[in-house]
Coordinates of C-alpha atoms in Angstrom, one line a residue:
X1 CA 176.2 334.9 287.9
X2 CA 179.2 335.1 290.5
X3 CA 181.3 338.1 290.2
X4 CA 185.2 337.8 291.1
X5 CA 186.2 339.5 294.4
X6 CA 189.8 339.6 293.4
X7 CA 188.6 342.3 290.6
X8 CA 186.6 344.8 293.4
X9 CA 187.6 348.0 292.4
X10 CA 187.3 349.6 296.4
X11 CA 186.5 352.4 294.6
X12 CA 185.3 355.1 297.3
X13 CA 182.2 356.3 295.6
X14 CA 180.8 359.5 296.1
X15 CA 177.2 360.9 297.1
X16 CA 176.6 362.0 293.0
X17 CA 178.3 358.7 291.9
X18 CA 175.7 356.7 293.8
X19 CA 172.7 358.6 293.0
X20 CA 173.9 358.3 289.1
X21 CA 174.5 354.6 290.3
X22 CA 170.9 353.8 291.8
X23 CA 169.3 356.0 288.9
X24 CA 171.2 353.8 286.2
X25 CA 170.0 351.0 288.4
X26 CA 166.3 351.7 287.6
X27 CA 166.5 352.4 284.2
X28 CA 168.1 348.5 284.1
X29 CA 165.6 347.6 285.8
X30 CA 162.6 349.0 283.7
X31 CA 164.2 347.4 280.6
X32 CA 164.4 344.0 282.0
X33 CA 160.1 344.5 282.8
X34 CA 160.4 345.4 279.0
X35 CA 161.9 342.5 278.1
X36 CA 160.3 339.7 280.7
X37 CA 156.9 341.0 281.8
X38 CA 157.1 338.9 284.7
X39 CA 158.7 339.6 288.5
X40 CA 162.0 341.1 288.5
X41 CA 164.4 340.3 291.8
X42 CA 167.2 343.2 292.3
X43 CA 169.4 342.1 294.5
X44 CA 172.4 344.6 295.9
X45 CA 174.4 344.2 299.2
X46 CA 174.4 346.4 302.5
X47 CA 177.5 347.7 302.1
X48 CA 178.0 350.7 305.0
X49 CA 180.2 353.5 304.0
X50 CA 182.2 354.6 300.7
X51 CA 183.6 351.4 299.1
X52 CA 180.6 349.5 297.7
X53 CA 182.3 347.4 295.5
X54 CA 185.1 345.3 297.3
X55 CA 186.1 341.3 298.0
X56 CA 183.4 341.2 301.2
X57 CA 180.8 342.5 299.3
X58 CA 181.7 340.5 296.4
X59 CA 181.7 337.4 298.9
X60 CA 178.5 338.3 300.1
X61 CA 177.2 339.0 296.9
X62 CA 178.2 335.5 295.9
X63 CA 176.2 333.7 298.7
X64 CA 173.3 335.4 297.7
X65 CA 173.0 334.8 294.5
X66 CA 173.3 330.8 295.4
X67 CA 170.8 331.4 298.0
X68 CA 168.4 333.0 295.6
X69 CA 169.2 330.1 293.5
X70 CA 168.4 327.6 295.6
X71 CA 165.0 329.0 296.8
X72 CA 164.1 329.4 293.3
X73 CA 165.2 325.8 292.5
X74 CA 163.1 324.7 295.8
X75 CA 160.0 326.5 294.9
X76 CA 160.2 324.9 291.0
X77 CA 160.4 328.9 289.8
X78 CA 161.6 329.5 286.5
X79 CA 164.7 331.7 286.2
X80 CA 164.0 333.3 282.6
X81 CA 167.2 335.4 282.8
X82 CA 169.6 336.7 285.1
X83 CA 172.6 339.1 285.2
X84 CA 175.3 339.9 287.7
X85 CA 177.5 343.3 287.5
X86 CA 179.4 345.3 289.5
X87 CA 178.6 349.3 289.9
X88 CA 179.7 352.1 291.8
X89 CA 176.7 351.1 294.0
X90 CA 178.0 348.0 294.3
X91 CA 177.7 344.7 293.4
X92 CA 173.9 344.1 291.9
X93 CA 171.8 341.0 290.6
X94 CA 169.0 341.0 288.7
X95 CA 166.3 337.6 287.9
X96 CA 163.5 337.4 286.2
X97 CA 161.4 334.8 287.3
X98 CA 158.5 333.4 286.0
X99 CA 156.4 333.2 289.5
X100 CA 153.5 335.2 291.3
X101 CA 155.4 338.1 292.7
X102 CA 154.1 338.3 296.6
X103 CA 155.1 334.5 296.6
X104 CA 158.9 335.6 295.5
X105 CA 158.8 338.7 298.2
X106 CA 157.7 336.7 301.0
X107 CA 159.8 333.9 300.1
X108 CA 163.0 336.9 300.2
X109 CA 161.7 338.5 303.4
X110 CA 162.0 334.7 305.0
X111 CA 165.4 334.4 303.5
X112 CA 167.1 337.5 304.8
X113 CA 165.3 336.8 308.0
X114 CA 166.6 333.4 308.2
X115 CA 169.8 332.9 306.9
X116 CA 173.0 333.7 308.3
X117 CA 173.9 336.5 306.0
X118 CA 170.2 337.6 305.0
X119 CA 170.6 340.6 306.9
X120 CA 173.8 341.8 304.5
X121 CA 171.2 341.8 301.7
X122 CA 169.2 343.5 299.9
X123 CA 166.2 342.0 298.0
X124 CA 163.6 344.0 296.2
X125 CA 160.6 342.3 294.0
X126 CA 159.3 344.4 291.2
X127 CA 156.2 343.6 290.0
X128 CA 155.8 342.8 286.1
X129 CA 154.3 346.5 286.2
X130 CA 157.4 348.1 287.7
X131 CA 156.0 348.6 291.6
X132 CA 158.1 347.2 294.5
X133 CA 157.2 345.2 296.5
X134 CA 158.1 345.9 300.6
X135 CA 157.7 345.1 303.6
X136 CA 155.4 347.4 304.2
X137 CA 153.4 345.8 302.1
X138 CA 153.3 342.4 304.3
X139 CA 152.4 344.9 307.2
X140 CA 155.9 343.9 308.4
X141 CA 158.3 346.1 310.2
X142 CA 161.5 348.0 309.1
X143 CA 164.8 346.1 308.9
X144 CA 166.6 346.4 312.1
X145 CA 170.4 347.3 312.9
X146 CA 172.7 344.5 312.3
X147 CA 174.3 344.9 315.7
X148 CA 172.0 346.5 318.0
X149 CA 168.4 345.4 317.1
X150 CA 167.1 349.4 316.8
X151 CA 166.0 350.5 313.0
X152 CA 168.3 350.2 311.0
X153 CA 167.7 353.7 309.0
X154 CA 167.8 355.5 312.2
X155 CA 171.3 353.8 313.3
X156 CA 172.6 354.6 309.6
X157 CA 171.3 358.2 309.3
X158 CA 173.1 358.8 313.3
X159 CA 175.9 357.2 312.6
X160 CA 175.3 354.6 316.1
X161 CA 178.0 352.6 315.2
X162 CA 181.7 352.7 313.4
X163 CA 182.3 352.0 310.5
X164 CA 185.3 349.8 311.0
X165 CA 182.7 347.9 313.9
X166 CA 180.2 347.2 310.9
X167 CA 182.8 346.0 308.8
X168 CA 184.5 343.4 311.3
X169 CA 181.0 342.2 312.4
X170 CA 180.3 341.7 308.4
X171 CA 183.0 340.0 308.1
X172 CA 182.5 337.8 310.7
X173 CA 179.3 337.3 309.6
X174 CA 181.5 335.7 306.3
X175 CA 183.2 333.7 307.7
X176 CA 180.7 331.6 309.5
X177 CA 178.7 331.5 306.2
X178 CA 181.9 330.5 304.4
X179 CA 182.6 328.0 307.3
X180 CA 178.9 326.4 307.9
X181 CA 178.3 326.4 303.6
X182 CA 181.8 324.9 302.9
X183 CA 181.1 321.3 303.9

């Protein structure tokens, strides 16, 4: 379920491109509840500004799809299927798995909170029904900015921090994960 980062288009997608992107998203996403009426995890990466589809999100998209992996391997939750494709959004993953759906979000919420890269991601749960699942949900507060703790919608919406600042903190981020996970 890897996807290559040599073959990242870097593609600088535009606002309409990523709306058509996330709405071609959902309509995936309602097809696979079709098709496995049991919890759905979508999985896309935090990719700050116009290239969402490049080697370091590929990278990143990589680790998390071995990190879902092994959670679902640790908890004994059935994968029923799974996919991996690249989009103008980004790279995306989707699982179905055959497991109580608050147990898989809460489970996700710990793993981006606890892994090295978990903050790069972004795991949504959909309920066999179609609703997701977040944080709100677990009475739990938004996400917070990757390098300066505030909320992490605010920093985005004013722009806090450069883009090129993001990116070399990302990719730091990387390369510790590819570091500490290579041994």
């Amino acid at each position: 379920m890897h996807l290559l980062p040599e073959q990242a288009t870097r593609h600088a997608v535009s606002i309409p491109e990523l709306l058509v992107s996330r709405d071609e998203r959902q309509a995936r996403q309602h097809v696979w509840l079709a098709r496995h009426p049991v919890p759905l995890v979508s999985f896309t990466v935090v990719a700050p500004g116009p290239i969402k589809d490049s080697e370091l999100t590929r990278r990143l998209f990589n680790h998390g799809v071995t990190a879902l992996h092994t959670l679902a391997a640790q908890a004994d939750w059935l994968i029923m299927e799974q996919a991996a494709l690249a989009s103008a959004s980004g790279p995306e993953g989707m699982l179905s798995i055959e497991a109580p759906a608050r147990d898989i979000k809460l489970a996700t919420i710990e793993l981006e909170k606890t892994h090295p890269l978990g903050r790069l991601w972004d795991i949504d749960v959909l309920t066999p029904e179609g609703e997701i699942l977040s944080r709100r949900h677990f009475a739990l507060p938004a996400r917070r900015c990757l390098l300066c703790e505030q909320n992490a919608a605010e920093c985005a919406r004013g722009k806090t921090h450069t883009l090129s600042f993001l990116i070399n903190h990302m990719e730091a981020l990387l390369h510790a994960a590819d570091s500490r996970y290579a041994r």
